[in-house]
Tab-separated table of C-alpha atoms in Angstrom:
chain	number	residue	atom	x	y	z
A	1	UNK	CA	128.822	90.950	21.412
A	2	UNK	CA	126.653	90.961	24.503
A	3	UNK	CA	125.545	93.915	26.579
A	4	UNK	CA	127.437	94.054	29.881
A	5	UNK	CA	125.179	93.393	32.865
A	6	UNK	CA	125.975	93.701	36.603
A	7	UNK	CA	125.913	89.926	37.098
A	8	UNK	CA	128.929	89.651	34.757
A	9	UNK	CA	131.196	91.638	37.095
A	10	UNK	CA	133.283	88.719	38.433
A	11	UNK	CA	133.917	87.328	34.964
A	12	UNK	CA	134.836	90.793	33.646
A	13	UNK	CA	137.157	91.319	36.594
A	14	UNK	CA	139.017	88.070	35.909
A	15	UNK	CA	139.638	89.095	32.287
A	16	UNK	CA	140.670	92.619	33.303
A	17	UNK	CA	143.234	91.391	35.858
A	18	UNK	CA	144.602	88.710	33.512
A	19	UNK	CA	145.004	91.239	30.703
A	20	UNK	CA	146.387	94.296	32.451
A	21	UNK	CA	148.703	92.476	34.867
A	22	UNK	CA	150.491	90.936	31.863
A	23	UNK	CA	152.888	92.621	29.407
A	24	UNK	CA	152.973	95.217	28.053
A	25	UNK	CA	151.129	96.895	30.951
A	26	UNK	CA	152.450	94.854	33.883
A	27	UNK	CA	149.960	96.537	36.219
A	28	UNK	CA	149.432	95.288	39.765
A	29	UNK	CA	145.650	94.992	39.897
A	30	UNK	CA	144.268	92.892	42.713
A	31	UNK	CA	140.965	91.180	42.089
A	32	UNK	CA	139.386	93.561	44.603
A	33	UNK	CA	140.777	96.788	43.118
A	34	UNK	CA	139.873	95.719	39.564
A	35	UNK	CA	136.364	94.739	40.655
A	36	UNK	CA	135.951	98.154	42.311
A	37	UNK	CA	137.176	99.897	39.148
A	38	UNK	CA	134.786	98.056	36.853
A	39	UNK	CA	131.871	98.370	39.283
A	40	UNK	CA	132.487	102.135	39.522
A	41	UNK	CA	132.411	102.427	35.732
A	42	UNK	CA	129.217	100.377	35.551
A	43	UNK	CA	127.565	102.774	38.036
A	44	UNK	CA	128.349	105.882	35.984
A	45	UNK	CA	125.454	107.769	34.405
A	46	UNK	CA	124.927	106.685	30.791
A	47	UNK	CA	127.100	103.578	31.250
A	48	UNK	CA	127.313	101.251	28.282
A	49	UNK	CA	129.476	98.211	27.777
A	50	UNK	CA	129.901	95.167	25.581
A	51	UNK	CA	131.459	91.764	26.134
A	52	UNK	CA	132.797	89.444	23.454
A	53	UNK	CA	132.605	85.669	23.843
A	54	UNK	CA	134.346	82.900	21.930
A	55	UNK	CA	133.133	79.346	22.431
A	56	UNK	CA	131.339	80.397	25.625
A	57	UNK	CA	134.380	82.130	27.143
A	58	UNK	CA	134.677	85.861	27.763
A	59	UNK	CA	137.526	87.126	25.569
A	60	UNK	CA	136.927	90.872	25.357
A	61	UNK	CA	135.340	93.814	27.101
A	62	UNK	CA	134.646	97.413	26.193
A	63	UNK	CA	133.015	99.872	28.571
A	64	UNK	CA	132.521	103.547	29.147
A	65	UNK	CA	129.914	106.231	29.618
A	66	UNK	CA	128.095	108.983	27.807
A	67	UNK	CA	128.479	112.661	28.620
A	68	UNK	CA	126.179	115.414	27.452
A	69	UNK	CA	127.860	118.224	25.502
A	70	UNK	CA	126.582	121.282	23.644
A	71	UNK	CA	126.512	119.344	20.367
A	72	UNK	CA	124.954	116.147	21.675
A	73	UNK	CA	126.047	113.071	23.547
A	74	UNK	CA	129.740	112.213	23.675
A	75	UNK	CA	130.992	108.800	24.765
A	76	UNK	CA	134.255	108.081	26.554
A	77	UNK	CA	135.612	104.547	26.322
A	78	UNK	CA	137.248	103.881	29.677
A	79	UNK	CA	138.310	100.250	29.318
A	80	UNK	CA	138.956	98.004	26.341
A	81	UNK	CA	140.796	94.697	26.498
A	82	UNK	CA	141.120	91.319	24.819
A	83	UNK	CA	142.278	88.095	26.467
A	84	UNK	CA	146.022	87.650	26.078
A	85	UNK	CA	145.734	84.355	24.199
A	86	UNK	CA	143.191	85.847	21.763
A	87	UNK	CA	145.162	88.932	20.722
A	88	UNK	CA	146.007	89.196	17.056
A	89	UNK	CA	142.725	87.681	15.850
A	90	UNK	CA	140.958	90.980	15.155
A	91	UNK	CA	138.657	90.753	18.185
A	92	UNK	CA	139.477	94.210	19.559
A	93	UNK	CA	139.036	95.934	16.207
A	94	UNK	CA	135.786	94.109	15.519
A	95	UNK	CA	134.462	94.957	18.991
A	96	UNK	CA	135.378	98.603	18.577
A	97	UNK	CA	133.784	98.863	15.123
A	98	UNK	CA	130.550	97.169	16.240
A	99	UNK	CA	130.400	99.360	19.331
A	100	UNK	CA	130.988	102.528	17.300
A	101	UNK	CA	128.175	101.495	14.950
A	102	UNK	CA	125.904	100.970	17.957
A	103	UNK	CA	126.779	104.395	19.403
A	104	UNK	CA	126.185	106.014	16.009
A	105	UNK	CA	122.702	104.459	15.846
A	106	UNK	CA	122.060	105.875	19.334
A	107	UNK	CA	122.956	109.369	18.110
A	108	UNK	CA	126.294	109.753	19.885
A	109	UNK	CA	128.159	112.619	18.206
A	110	UNK	CA	131.738	111.968	19.411
A	111	UNK	CA	133.668	109.048	20.894
A	112	UNK	CA	136.879	109.352	22.902
A	113	UNK	CA	139.430	106.677	23.765
A	114	UNK	CA	142.535	107.723	25.669
A	115	UNK	CA	145.341	105.170	25.832
A	116	UNK	CA	148.731	104.875	27.465
């Protein structure tokens, strides 16, 4: 996995639109609205994100932000997706496990992922 950097925004946006406009979500993201969403997340305090590549192609993203709580830093995962043609290969689970290990090493006390 690679750390998400601002210069990756267009590539991340393409994956996001491709993934969430397809079944089972069937969302109606435009490139512009998805880019705004991801850029807003990347601008949040304590932003952290990871991108997964396979043979030089972006195939997964995970991003969110940390929030201070009374018992330490909590992290909310706001977006997690895997390219449609790469689903079922364990990429999402591997990304999530590696990211959770990273957050644990950083001292994050709780991680939240809300899904629909």
